[in-house]
Amino acid sequence: MKVFITRRIPQEGMKILSQAGVCKVSLWDSDEPVPRAELLKGVEGAHGLLCLLSDKIDTEVLDAAGPNLKVISTLSVGFDHMAMDEIKKRGVRVGYTPDVLTDATAELTVALLLATARRLPEGVVEVKNGGWSTWKPLWLCGYGLSGSTVGVIGLGRIGMAIARRLKPFGVKRLLYSGRTARSYAAEVDGEYVPLDTLVSESDFVVVSCALTPETQGLCNKDFFSKMKNSAVFINTSRGAVVNQEDLYQALSSGQIACAGLDVTTPEPLPTDHPLLTLKNCVVLPHIGSATYSTRGIMAELSANNLLAGLQGTDMPSELKF
């Protein structure tokens, strides 16, 4: 059976596919995204497709693949890059990679929060450009977690993993909001509150929700206007949850203290984007799951999902829709 892989992936995944002996692999052998024309050509007649979050899998791609397509395996926990309604209509199974990147993303979120709140990137720049002269009482002061109130928007797998890591820093209150209260929140003394309460009372607001029609543009002018002017905003979920123009205004006007983003719209963020002119905004290149071990496990899971879909057996992680 023919399989098309849209990018060079960790060898752990390639090894599984080559040893299985059930598919002929065609690979876009590059670290850069596959051009649209090559994607359409590559999927032609394919029984399986292994893609990334940056590949738009829409009706045009599904049509190009044709009726042979049995399975799409995405090397991601997110699936907003795929036309799910159309995929479901065609009876194509979908595999994804939840859980395996939870710890890596939670660790990165905490690292980004600390780097942003304690102004680490600014400090590095000052050391390098000669700005470090003598000890000054108020120079490069930031915000600490001890005794603070942290609000987590979306206490799912990743949100809970973030909360577990933040509590030992001496967080006084941990608030969370979402569709429903979570029984497991008791482990971190989590308080289920309305979003407005979370936004207005939190010293740190951490966004860890899925991108849905309800959460698209959730963090907008109205949202930021309710935050404390000493509050720190962190987003490691999806870029489209945030209205970036409104975030820029909130940061540049002093409405909020600072922001750390691992996700943006678009990705990559253009180098002339206004957010990149601000000292109080730390932007990372979507590296939440970027540990060697996590990426290897993601590749293994993607490969096993793909093989199961080709052979009509149970997938390790199948998206039910």
PDB file of C-alpha atoms in Angstrom:
ATOM      1  CA  MET A   1       0.000   0.000   0.000  1.00  0.00           C
ATOM      2  CA  LYS A   2       1.198   3.477  -0.871  1.00  0.00           C
ATOM      3  CA  VAL A   3       1.979   5.916   1.939  1.00  0.00           C
ATOM      4  CA  PHE A   4       2.982   9.567   1.603  1.00  0.00           C
ATOM      5  CA  ILE A   5       4.847  11.374   4.411  1.00  0.00           C
ATOM      6  CA  THR A   6       4.834  15.151   4.129  1.00  0.00           C
ATOM      7  CA  ARG A   7       8.118  15.844   5.946  1.00  0.00           C
ATOM      8  CA  ARG A   8      11.317  14.286   7.239  1.00  0.00           C
ATOM      9  CA  ILE A   9      10.369  12.790  10.620  1.00  0.00           C
ATOM     10  CA  PRO A  10      12.438  11.260  13.459  1.00  0.00           C
ATOM     11  CA  GLN A  11      14.036   7.937  12.545  1.00  0.00           C
ATOM     12  CA  GLU A  12      12.061   6.089  15.227  1.00  0.00           C
ATOM     13  CA  GLY A  13       8.957   6.431  13.048  1.00  0.00           C
ATOM     14  CA  MET A  14      10.647   5.685   9.741  1.00  0.00           C
ATOM     15  CA  LYS A  15      12.182   2.508  11.186  1.00  0.00           C
ATOM     16  CA  ILE A  16       8.767   1.163  12.208  1.00  0.00           C
ATOM     17  CA  LEU A  17       7.315   1.776   8.740  1.00  0.00           C
ATOM     18  CA  SER A  18      10.264   0.274   6.869  1.00  0.00           C
ATOM     19  CA  GLN A  19      10.304  -2.866   9.037  1.00  0.00           C
ATOM     20  CA  ALA A  20       6.537  -3.444   8.841  1.00  0.00           C
ATOM     21  CA  GLY A  21       6.684  -4.557   5.240  1.00  0.00           C
ATOM     22  CA  VAL A  22       3.099  -3.512   4.501  1.00  0.00           C
ATOM     23  CA  CYS A  23       3.584  -0.195   2.754  1.00  0.00           C
ATOM     24  CA  LYS A  24       5.693   1.586   0.179  1.00  0.00           C
ATOM     25  CA  VAL A  25       6.759   4.924   1.620  1.00  0.00           C
ATOM     26  CA  SER A  26       7.091   8.104  -0.409  1.00  0.00           C
ATOM     27  CA  LEU A  27       8.651  10.960   1.585  1.00  0.00           C
ATOM     28  CA  TRP A  28       9.040  14.686   1.090  1.00  0.00           C
ATOM     29  CA  ASP A  29      12.632  14.485   2.286  1.00  0.00           C
ATOM     30  CA  SER A  30      13.100  17.935   3.785  1.00  0.00           C
ATOM     31  CA  ASP A  31      12.849  19.768   7.098  1.00  0.00           C
ATOM     32  CA  GLU A  32      10.845  22.437   5.265  1.00  0.00           C
ATOM     33  CA  PRO A  33       7.092  22.124   4.530  1.00  0.00           C
ATOM     34  CA  VAL A  34       6.053  20.303   1.390  1.00  0.00           C
ATOM     35  CA  PRO A  35       4.955  22.737  -1.367  1.00  0.00           C
ATOM     36  CA  ARG A  36       1.257  22.514  -2.174  1.00  0.00           C
ATOM     37  CA  ALA A  37       1.825  21.147  -5.658  1.00  0.00           C
ATOM     38  CA  GLU A  38       4.135  18.418  -4.307  1.00  0.00           C
ATOM     39  CA  LEU A  39       1.611  17.521  -1.607  1.00  0.00           C
ATOM     40  CA  LEU A  40      -1.155  17.085  -4.183  1.00  0.00           C
ATOM     41  CA  LYS A  41       1.141  14.990  -6.357  1.00  0.00           C
ATOM     42  CA  GLY A  42       2.445  12.944  -3.425  1.00  0.00           C
ATOM     43  CA  VAL A  43      -0.963  11.898  -2.093  1.00  0.00           C
ATOM     44  CA  GLU A  44      -2.236  10.744  -5.477  1.00  0.00           C
ATOM     45  CA  GLY A  45      -3.553   7.200  -5.054  1.00  0.00           C
ATOM     46  CA  ALA A  46      -2.205   6.964  -1.494  1.00  0.00           C
ATOM     47  CA  HIS A  47      -3.717   4.540   0.997  1.00  0.00           C
ATOM     48  CA  GLY A  48      -2.166   6.387   3.933  1.00  0.00           C
ATOM     49  CA  LEU A  49      -0.981   9.919   4.688  1.00  0.00           C
ATOM     50  CA  LEU A  50       1.326  10.973   7.527  1.00  0.00           C
ATOM     51  CA  CYS A  51       1.170  14.753   7.911  1.00  0.00           C
ATOM     52  CA  LEU A  52       2.135  17.600  10.230  1.00  0.00           C
ATOM     53  CA  LEU A  53       0.228  20.471  11.802  1.00  0.00           C
ATOM     54  CA  SER A  54       1.507  22.806   9.083  1.00  0.00           C
ATOM     55  CA  ASP A  55      -0.074  20.761   6.254  1.00  0.00           C
ATOM     56  CA  LYS A  56      -3.543  21.898   5.231  1.00  0.00           C
ATOM     57  CA  ILE A  57      -5.484  18.698   4.608  1.00  0.00           C
ATOM     58  CA  ASP A  58      -8.595  19.980   2.867  1.00  0.00           C
ATOM     59  CA  THR A  59     -11.047  18.733   0.233  1.00  0.00           C
ATOM     60  CA  GLU A  60      -8.537  19.384  -2.554  1.00  0.00           C
ATOM     61  CA  VAL A  61      -5.975  17.087  -0.901  1.00  0.00           C
ATOM     62  CA  LEU A  62      -8.594  14.404  -0.206  1.00  0.00           C
ATOM     63  CA  ASP A  63      -9.769  14.567  -3.813  1.00  0.00           C
ATOM     64  CA  ALA A  64      -6.178  14.286  -5.019  1.00  0.00           C
ATOM     65  CA  ALA A  65      -5.667  11.196  -2.845  1.00  0.00           C
ATOM     66  CA  GLY A  66      -8.782   9.550  -4.205  1.00  0.00           C
ATOM     67  CA  PRO A  67     -10.840   6.596  -2.973  1.00  0.00           C
ATOM     68  CA  ASN A  68      -7.836   4.500  -1.857  1.00  0.00           C
ATOM     69  CA  LEU A  69      -7.220   6.710   1.185  1.00  0.00           C
ATOM     70  CA  LYS A  70      -7.878   4.738   4.373  1.00  0.00           C
ATOM     71  CA  VAL A  71      -6.015   6.661   7.053  1.00  0.00           C
ATOM     72  CA  ILE A  72      -4.478  10.023   7.939  1.00  0.00           C
ATOM     73  CA  SER A  73      -1.961  10.059  10.771  1.00  0.00           C
ATOM     74  CA  THR A  74      -0.961  13.494  12.044  1.00  0.00           C
ATOM     75  CA  LEU A  75       2.234  14.012  14.040  1.00  0.00           C
ATOM     76  CA  SER A  76       0.462  16.392  16.417  1.00  0.00           C
ATOM     77  CA  VAL A  77      -2.104  16.560  19.176  1.00  0.00           C
ATOM     78  CA  GLY A  78      -3.960  19.334  17.300  1.00  0.00           C
ATOM     79  CA  PHE A  79      -6.103  18.619  14.265  1.00  0.00           C
ATOM     80  CA  ASP A  80      -7.459  22.018  13.227  1.00  0.00           C
ATOM     81  CA  HIS A  81      -5.374  21.760  10.023  1.00  0.00           C
ATOM     82  CA  MET A  82      -7.679  19.039   8.720  1.00  0.00           C
ATOM     83  CA  ALA A  83     -11.162  19.241   7.169  1.00  0.00           C
ATOM     84  CA  MET A  84     -12.652  16.850   9.710  1.00  0.00           C
ATOM     85  CA  ASP A  85     -16.227  16.915   8.367  1.00  0.00           C
ATOM     86  CA  GLU A  86     -15.054  15.971   4.895  1.00  0.00           C
ATOM     87  CA  ILE A  87     -12.693  13.304   6.253  1.00  0.00           C
ATOM     88  CA  LYS A  88     -15.520  11.773   8.289  1.00  0.00           C
ATOM     89  CA  LYS A  89     -17.836  11.827   5.274  1.00  0.00           C
ATOM     90  CA  ARG A  90     -15.305   9.761   3.323  1.00  0.00           C
ATOM     91  CA  GLY A  91     -14.836   7.237   6.115  1.00  0.00           C
ATOM     92  CA  VAL A  92     -11.128   7.962   6.513  1.00  0.00           C
ATOM     93  CA  ARG A  93      -9.692   7.114   9.943  1.00  0.00           C
ATOM     94  CA  VAL A  94      -7.521   9.649  11.752  1.00  0.00           C
ATOM     95  CA  GLY A  95      -4.673   9.029  14.168  1.00  0.00           C
ATOM     96  CA  TYR A  96      -3.038  11.703  16.340  1.00  0.00           C
ATOM     97  CA  THR A  97      -0.500  11.998  19.177  1.00  0.00           C
ATOM     98  CA  PRO A  98      -2.096  13.108  22.467  1.00  0.00           C
ATOM     99  CA  ASP A  99      -0.598  12.424  25.909  1.00  0.00           C
ATOM    100  CA  VAL A 100       2.972  11.817  24.668  1.00  0.00           C
ATOM    101  CA  LEU A 101       3.741  15.539  24.413  1.00  0.00           C
ATOM    102  CA  THR A 102       1.939  16.553  27.615  1.00  0.00           C
ATOM    103  CA  ASP A 103       5.008  16.671  29.875  1.00  0.00           C
ATOM    104  CA  ALA A 104       7.268  18.398  27.349  1.00  0.00           C
ATOM    105  CA  THR A 105       4.654  21.083  26.621  1.00  0.00           C
ATOM    106  CA  ALA A 106       3.942  21.636  30.320  1.00  0.00           C
ATOM    107  CA  GLU A 107       7.673  22.010  31.054  1.00  0.00           C
ATOM    108  CA  LEU A 108       8.052  24.501  28.185  1.00  0.00           C
ATOM    109  CA  THR A 109       5.040  26.470  29.443  1.00  0.00           C
ATOM    110  CA  VAL A 110       6.582  26.828  32.895  1.00  0.00           C
ATOM    111  CA  ALA A 111       9.939  27.778  31.367  1.00  0.00           C
ATOM    112  CA  LEU A 112       8.255  30.420  29.183  1.00  0.00           C
ATOM    113  CA  LEU A 113       6.263  31.772  32.125  1.00  0.00           C
ATOM    114  CA  LEU A 114       9.382  32.160  34.251  1.00  0.00           C
ATOM    115  CA  ALA A 115      11.444  33.616  31.407  1.00  0.00           C
ATOM    116  CA  THR A 116       8.719  36.152  30.647  1.00  0.00           C
ATOM    117  CA  ALA A 117       7.852  37.097  34.228  1.00  0.00           C
ATOM    118  CA  ARG A 118      11.483  37.373  35.341  1.00  0.00           C
ATOM    119  CA  ARG A 119      12.557  39.109  32.100  1.00  0.00           C
ATOM    120  CA  LEU A 120      15.297  36.609  31.270  1.00  0.00           C
ATOM    121  CA  PRO A 121      15.596  37.433  27.529  1.00  0.00           C
ATOM    122  CA  GLU A 122      15.990  41.128  28.396  1.00  0.00           C
ATOM    123  CA  GLY A 123      18.659  40.266  30.931  1.00  0.00           C
ATOM    124  CA  VAL A 124      20.639  38.222  28.409  1.00  0.00           C
ATOM    125  CA  VAL A 125      20.545  41.121  25.935  1.00  0.00           C
ATOM    126  CA  GLU A 126      21.716  43.608  28.573  1.00  0.00           C
ATOM    127  CA  VAL A 127      24.707  41.403  29.467  1.00  0.00           C
ATOM    128  CA  LYS A 128      25.674  41.105  25.796  1.00  0.00           C
ATOM    129  CA  ASN A 129      25.241  44.768  24.816  1.00  0.00           C
ATOM    130  CA  GLY A 130      26.960  46.311  27.834  1.00  0.00           C
ATOM    131  CA  GLY A 131      23.806  47.443  29.611  1.00  0.00           C
ATOM    132  CA  TRP A 132      24.879  45.672  32.808  1.00  0.00           C
ATOM    133  CA  SER A 133      26.722  48.369  34.763  1.00  0.00           C
ATOM    134  CA  THR A 134      26.111  48.045  38.481  1.00  0.00           C
ATOM    135  CA  TRP A 135      23.517  46.572  40.835  1.00  0.00           C
ATOM    136  CA  LYS A 136      20.366  48.700  40.836  1.00  0.00           C
ATOM    137  CA  PRO A 137      17.418  48.068  43.181  1.00  0.00           C
ATOM    138  CA  LEU A 138      14.695  48.271  40.526  1.00  0.00           C
ATOM    139  CA  TRP A 139      16.587  47.223  37.396  1.00  0.00           C
ATOM    140  CA  LEU A 140      15.027  44.265  35.500  1.00  0.00           C
ATOM    141  CA  CYS A 141      12.552  43.550  38.282  1.00  0.00           C
ATOM    142  CA  GLY A 142       9.804  41.130  37.331  1.00  0.00           C
ATOM    143  CA  TYR A 143       7.059  39.064  38.934  1.00  0.00           C
ATOM    144  CA  GLY A 144       7.350  35.956  41.130  1.00  0.00           C
ATOM    145  CA  LEU A 145       5.046  32.968  41.581  1.00  0.00           C
ATOM    146  CA  SER A 146       5.267  32.734  45.365  1.00  0.00           C
ATOM    147  CA  GLY A 147       1.982  33.873  46.929  1.00  0.00           C
ATOM    148  CA  SER A 148       0.425  34.523  43.525  1.00  0.00           C
ATOM    149  CA  THR A 149      -2.865  33.560  41.886  1.00  0.00           C
ATOM    150  CA  VAL A 150      -2.513  31.536  38.689  1.00  0.00           C
ATOM    151  CA  GLY A 151      -5.382  31.073  36.247  1.00  0.00           C
ATOM    152  CA  VAL A 152      -5.364  28.196  33.752  1.00  0.00           C
ATOM    153  CA  ILE A 153      -7.806  28.403  30.863  1.00  0.00           C
ATOM    154  CA  GLY A 154      -8.486  24.788  29.894  1.00  0.00           C
ATOM    155  CA  LEU A 155      -7.596  22.250  32.594  1.00  0.00           C
ATOM    156  CA  GLY A 156      -7.200  19.280  30.263  1.00  0.00           C
ATOM    157  CA  ARG A 157      -4.173  16.975  30.120  1.00  0.00           C
ATOM    158  CA  ILE A 158      -1.672  19.749  29.443  1.00  0.00           C
ATOM    159  CA  GLY A 159      -3.389  22.324  31.635  1.00  0.00           C
ATOM    160  CA  MET A 160      -3.333  19.925  34.567  1.00  0.00           C
ATOM    161  CA  ALA A 161       0.330  19.057  33.952  1.00  0.00           C
ATOM    162  CA  ILE A 162       1.141  22.788  34.006  1.00  0.00           C
ATOM    163  CA  ALA A 163      -0.806  23.263  37.254  1.00  0.00           C
ATOM    164  CA  ARG A 164       1.046  20.354  38.916  1.00  0.00           C
ATOM    165  CA  ARG A 165       4.378  21.956  38.060  1.00  0.00           C
ATOM    166  CA  LEU A 166       3.410  25.462  39.188  1.00  0.00           C
ATOM    167  CA  LYS A 167       1.968  24.589  42.604  1.00  0.00           C
ATOM    168  CA  PRO A 168       5.366  23.811  44.240  1.00  0.00           C
ATOM    169  CA  PHE A 169       6.498  27.378  43.462  1.00  0.00           C
ATOM    170  CA  GLY A 170       4.265  28.542  46.322  1.00  0.00           C
ATOM    171  CA  VAL A 171       1.216  29.544  44.268  1.00  0.00           C
ATOM    172  CA  LYS A 172      -1.477  30.685  46.723  1.00  0.00           C
ATOM    173  CA  ARG A 173      -4.558  30.114  44.529  1.00  0.00           C
ATOM    174  CA  LEU A 174      -4.996  28.126  41.358  1.00  0.00           C
ATOM    175  CA  LEU A 175      -8.074  29.076  39.343  1.00  0.00           C
ATOM    176  CA  TYR A 176      -9.303  27.347  36.207  1.00  0.00           C
ATOM    177  CA  SER A 177     -12.099  27.777  33.711  1.00  0.00           C
ATOM    178  CA  GLY A 178     -13.523  25.635  30.955  1.00  0.00           C
ATOM    179  CA  ARG A 179     -16.698  23.888  29.898  1.00  0.00           C
ATOM    180  CA  THR A 180     -17.103  21.967  33.162  1.00  0.00           C
ATOM    181  CA  ALA A 181     -15.561  21.558  36.590  1.00  0.00           C
ATOM    182  CA  ARG A 182     -12.958  18.769  36.792  1.00  0.00           C
ATOM    183  CA  SER A 183     -12.886  16.348  39.735  1.00  0.00           C
ATOM    184  CA  TYR A 184      -9.133  15.848  39.348  1.00  0.00           C
ATOM    185  CA  ALA A 185      -8.563  19.586  39.952  1.00  0.00           C
ATOM    186  CA  ALA A 186      -8.701  18.790  43.678  1.00  0.00           C
ATOM    187  CA  GLU A 187      -5.158  17.409  43.364  1.00  0.00           C
ATOM    188  CA  VAL A 188      -3.866  20.962  42.812  1.00  0.00           C
ATOM    189  CA  ASP A 189      -6.539  22.699  44.927  1.00  0.00           C
ATOM    190  CA  GLY A 190      -7.986  24.089  41.716  1.00  0.00           C
ATOM    191  CA  GLU A 191     -10.961  26.452  41.974  1.00  0.00           C
ATOM    192  CA  TYR A 192     -13.462  26.312  39.094  1.00  0.00           C
ATOM    193  CA  VAL A 193     -14.499  29.896  38.328  1.00  0.00           C
ATOM    194  CA  PRO A 194     -16.139  31.864  35.503  1.00  0.00           C
ATOM    195  CA  LEU A 195     -13.678  33.139  32.902  1.00  0.00           C
ATOM    196  CA  ASP A 196     -14.197  36.782  33.925  1.00  0.00           C
ATOM    197  CA  THR A 197     -13.261  35.943  37.527  1.00  0.00           C
ATOM    198  CA  LEU A 198     -10.140  34.087  36.407  1.00  0.00           C
ATOM    199  CA  VAL A 199      -9.019  36.923  34.144  1.00  0.00           C
ATOM    200  CA  SER A 200      -9.579  39.686  36.703  1.00  0.00           C
ATOM    201  CA  GLU A 201      -8.114  37.914  39.761  1.00  0.00           C
ATOM    202  CA  SER A 202      -5.088  36.097  38.299  1.00  0.00           C
ATOM    203  CA  ASP A 203      -1.508  37.345  38.445  1.00  0.00           C
ATOM    204  CA  PHE A 204      -0.604  34.810  35.748  1.00  0.00           C
ATOM    205  CA  VAL A 205      -3.053  33.793  33.015  1.00  0.00           C
ATOM    206  CA  VAL A 206      -2.060  30.603  31.190  1.00  0.00           C
ATOM    207  CA  VAL A 207      -3.971  29.573  28.061  1.00  0.00           C
ATOM    208  CA  SER A 208      -4.037  25.818  27.519  1.00  0.00           C
ATOM    209  CA  CYS A 209      -7.345  25.198  25.752  1.00  0.00           C
ATOM    210  CA  ALA A 210      -8.147  23.622  22.398  1.00  0.00           C
ATOM    211  CA  LEU A 211      -8.912  25.826  19.390  1.00  0.00           C
ATOM    212  CA  THR A 212     -12.668  25.683  18.790  1.00  0.00           C
ATOM    213  CA  PRO A 213     -15.221  28.143  17.381  1.00  0.00           C
ATOM    214  CA  GLU A 214     -15.840  29.212  21.013  1.00  0.00           C
ATOM    215  CA  THR A 215     -12.182  29.843  21.816  1.00  0.00           C
ATOM    216  CA  GLN A 216     -11.159  31.471  18.509  1.00  0.00           C
ATOM    217  CA  GLY A 217     -10.152  35.057  19.327  1.00  0.00           C
ATOM    218  CA  LEU A 218     -11.112  34.493  22.989  1.00  0.00           C
ATOM    219  CA  CYS A 219      -8.233  36.619  24.249  1.00  0.00           C
ATOM    220  CA  ASN A 220      -9.233  39.994  22.825  1.00  0.00           C
ATOM    221  CA  LYS A 221      -9.452  43.647  23.850  1.00  0.00           C
ATOM    222  CA  ASP A 222     -12.276  42.979  26.310  1.00  0.00           C
ATOM    223  CA  PHE A 223     -10.342  40.038  27.803  1.00  0.00           C
ATOM    224  CA  PHE A 224      -7.111  42.014  28.303  1.00  0.00           C
ATOM    225  CA  SER A 225      -8.988  45.034  29.716  1.00  0.00           C
ATOM    226  CA  LYS A 226     -10.126  42.864  32.645  1.00  0.00           C
ATOM    227  CA  MET A 227      -6.596  41.699  33.538  1.00  0.00           C
ATOM    228  CA  LYS A 228      -4.453  43.331  36.223  1.00  0.00           C
ATOM    229  CA  ASN A 229      -1.861  45.731  34.835  1.00  0.00           C
ATOM    230  CA  SER A 230       0.744  43.642  36.666  1.00  0.00           C
ATOM    231  CA  ALA A 231      -0.491  40.383  35.119  1.00  0.00           C
ATOM    232  CA  VAL A 232       1.534  37.999  32.966  1.00  0.00           C
ATOM    233  CA  PHE A 233      -0.153  36.357  29.951  1.00  0.00           C
ATOM    234  CA  ILE A 234       1.111  33.014  28.574  1.00  0.00           C
ATOM    235  CA  ASN A 235      -0.205  31.115  25.527  1.00  0.00           C
ATOM    236  CA  THR A 236       1.061  27.667  24.521  1.00  0.00           C
ATOM    237  CA  SER A 237      -2.204  26.404  23.009  1.00  0.00           C
ATOM    238  CA  ARG A 238      -2.990  27.781  19.529  1.00  0.00           C
ATOM    239  CA  GLY A 239      -2.177  31.184  18.089  1.00  0.00           C
ATOM    240  CA  ALA A 240      -5.722  31.834  16.890  1.00  0.00           C
ATOM    241  CA  VAL A 241      -7.039  31.838  20.479  1.00  0.00           C
ATOM    242  CA  VAL A 242      -5.451  35.295  20.770  1.00  0.00           C
ATOM    243  CA  ASN A 243      -6.287  38.487  18.890  1.00  0.00           C
ATOM    244  CA  GLN A 244      -2.676  39.591  18.377  1.00  0.00           C
ATOM    245  CA  GLU A 245      -3.538  43.209  17.505  1.00  0.00           C
ATOM    246  CA  ASP A 246      -5.414  43.517  20.801  1.00  0.00           C
ATOM    247  CA  LEU A 247      -2.532  41.850  22.645  1.00  0.00           C
ATOM    248  CA  TYR A 248      -0.075  44.335  21.129  1.00  0.00           C
ATOM    249  CA  GLN A 249      -2.223  47.251  22.316  1.00  0.00           C
ATOM    250  CA  ALA A 250      -2.525  45.759  25.809  1.00  0.00           C
ATOM    251  CA  LEU A 251       1.243  45.278  26.066  1.00  0.00           C
ATOM    252  CA  SER A 252       2.305  48.599  24.533  1.00  0.00           C
ATOM    253  CA  SER A 253      -0.167  50.626  26.605  1.00  0.00           C
ATOM    254  CA  GLY A 254       0.723  48.959  29.904  1.00  0.00           C
ATOM    255  CA  GLN A 255      -2.732  47.369  30.229  1.00  0.00           C
ATOM    256  CA  ILE A 256      -0.920  44.132  31.118  1.00  0.00           C
ATOM    257  CA  ALA A 257       2.689  43.629  32.226  1.00  0.00           C
ATOM    258  CA  CYS A 258       4.062  41.086  29.772  1.00  0.00           C
ATOM    259  CA  ALA A 259       3.272  38.116  27.547  1.00  0.00           C
ATOM    260  CA  GLY A 260       4.965  34.893  26.497  1.00  0.00           C
ATOM    261  CA  LEU A 261       3.842  33.054  23.360  1.00  0.00           C
ATOM    262  CA  ASP A 262       4.901  29.707  21.927  1.00  0.00           C
ATOM    263  CA  VAL A 263       2.176  29.887  19.275  1.00  0.00           C
ATOM    264  CA  THR A 264       1.240  32.698  16.900  1.00  0.00           C
ATOM    265  CA  THR A 265      -0.816  33.508  13.818  1.00  0.00           C
ATOM    266  CA  PRO A 266       0.666  32.994  11.317  1.00  0.00           C
ATOM    267  CA  GLU A 267       3.550  30.643  12.001  1.00  0.00           C
ATOM    268  CA  PRO A 268       6.285  31.633  11.530  1.00  0.00           C
ATOM    269  CA  LEU A 269       5.517  35.149  12.736  1.00  0.00           C
ATOM    270  CA  PRO A 270       6.924  37.720  10.250  1.00  0.00           C
ATOM    271  CA  THR A 271      10.098  39.323  11.570  1.00  0.00           C
ATOM    272  CA  ASP A 272       8.555  42.786  11.169  1.00  0.00           C
ATOM    273  CA  HIS A 273       5.504  41.930  13.282  1.00  0.00           C
ATOM    274  CA  PRO A 274       4.715  44.635  15.898  1.00  0.00           C
ATOM    275  CA  LEU A 275       4.819  42.124  18.785  1.00  0.00           C
ATOM    276  CA  LEU A 276       8.510  41.515  18.081  1.00  0.00           C
ATOM    277  CA  THR A 277       9.300  45.193  18.728  1.00  0.00           C
ATOM    278  CA  LEU A 278       8.202  44.906  22.369  1.00  0.00           C
ATOM    279  CA  LYS A 279      10.599  44.152  25.207  1.00  0.00           C
ATOM    280  CA  ASN A 280       7.733  42.796  27.311  1.00  0.00           C
ATOM    281  CA  CYS A 281       6.739  40.101  24.816  1.00  0.00           C
ATOM    282  CA  VAL A 282       8.658  36.821  24.549  1.00  0.00           C
ATOM    283  CA  VAL A 283       7.897  34.810  21.406  1.00  0.00           C
ATOM    284  CA  LEU A 284       9.132  31.245  20.868  1.00  0.00           C
ATOM    285  CA  PRO A 285       8.929  29.289  17.564  1.00  0.00           C
ATOM    286  CA  HIS A 286       6.296  26.692  18.622  1.00  0.00           C
ATOM    287  CA  ILE A 287       8.710  24.384  20.433  1.00  0.00           C
ATOM    288  CA  GLY A 288       6.370  23.046  23.126  1.00  0.00           C
ATOM    289  CA  SER A 289       7.046  19.393  22.323  1.00  0.00           C
ATOM    290  CA  ALA A 290      10.655  19.891  21.213  1.00  0.00           C
ATOM    291  CA  THR A 291      12.592  17.383  23.257  1.00  0.00           C
ATOM    292  CA  TYR A 292      14.440  14.594  21.470  1.00  0.00           C
ATOM    293  CA  SER A 293      12.589  11.872  23.350  1.00  0.00           C
ATOM    294  CA  THR A 294       9.127  13.412  22.866  1.00  0.00           C
ATOM    295  CA  ARG A 295       9.547  13.934  19.133  1.00  0.00           C
ATOM    296  CA  GLY A 296      10.823  10.354  18.786  1.00  0.00           C
ATOM    297  CA  ILE A 297       7.809   8.970  20.657  1.00  0.00           C
ATOM    298  CA  MET A 298       5.482  11.132  18.541  1.00  0.00           C
ATOM    299  CA  ALA A 299       7.031   9.681  15.377  1.00  0.00           C
ATOM    300  CA  GLU A 300       6.628   6.121  16.702  1.00  0.00           C
ATOM    301  CA  LEU A 301       2.990   6.712  17.598  1.00  0.00           C
ATOM    302  CA  SER A 302       2.266   8.335  14.218  1.00  0.00           C
ATOM    303  CA  ALA A 303       3.802   5.378  12.409  1.00  0.00           C
ATOM    304  CA  ASN A 304       1.858   2.830  14.477  1.00  0.00           C
ATOM    305  CA  ASN A 305      -1.387   4.771  13.970  1.00  0.00           C
ATOM    306  CA  LEU A 306      -0.735   4.750  10.228  1.00  0.00           C
ATOM    307  CA  LEU A 307      -0.030   1.008  10.096  1.00  0.00           C
ATOM    308  CA  ALA A 308      -3.136   0.186  12.131  1.00  0.00           C
ATOM    309  CA  GLY A 309      -5.254   2.297   9.807  1.00  0.00           C
ATOM    310  CA  LEU A 310      -3.822   0.572   6.738  1.00  0.00           C
ATOM    311  CA  GLN A 311      -4.427  -2.878   8.199  1.00  0.00           C
ATOM    312  CA  GLY A 312      -7.861  -2.147   9.692  1.00  0.00           C
ATOM    313  CA  THR A 313      -6.794  -2.833  13.283  1.00  0.00           C
ATOM    314  CA  ASP A 314      -7.130  -0.756  16.458  1.00  0.00           C
ATOM    315  CA  MET A 315      -5.035   2.395  16.483  1.00  0.00           C
ATOM    316  CA  PRO A 316      -3.001   3.284  19.592  1.00  0.00           C
ATOM    317  CA  SER A 317      -4.507   6.802  19.401  1.00  0.00           C
ATOM    318  CA  GLU A 318      -7.472   7.227  17.080  1.00  0.00           C
ATOM    319  CA  LEU A 319      -9.435  10.445  16.885  1.00  0.00           C
ATOM    320  CA  LYS A 320     -13.106   9.653  17.410  1.00  0.00           C
ATOM    321  CA  PHE A 321     -15.502  12.006  15.648  1.00  0.00           C
TER     322      PHE A 321
END
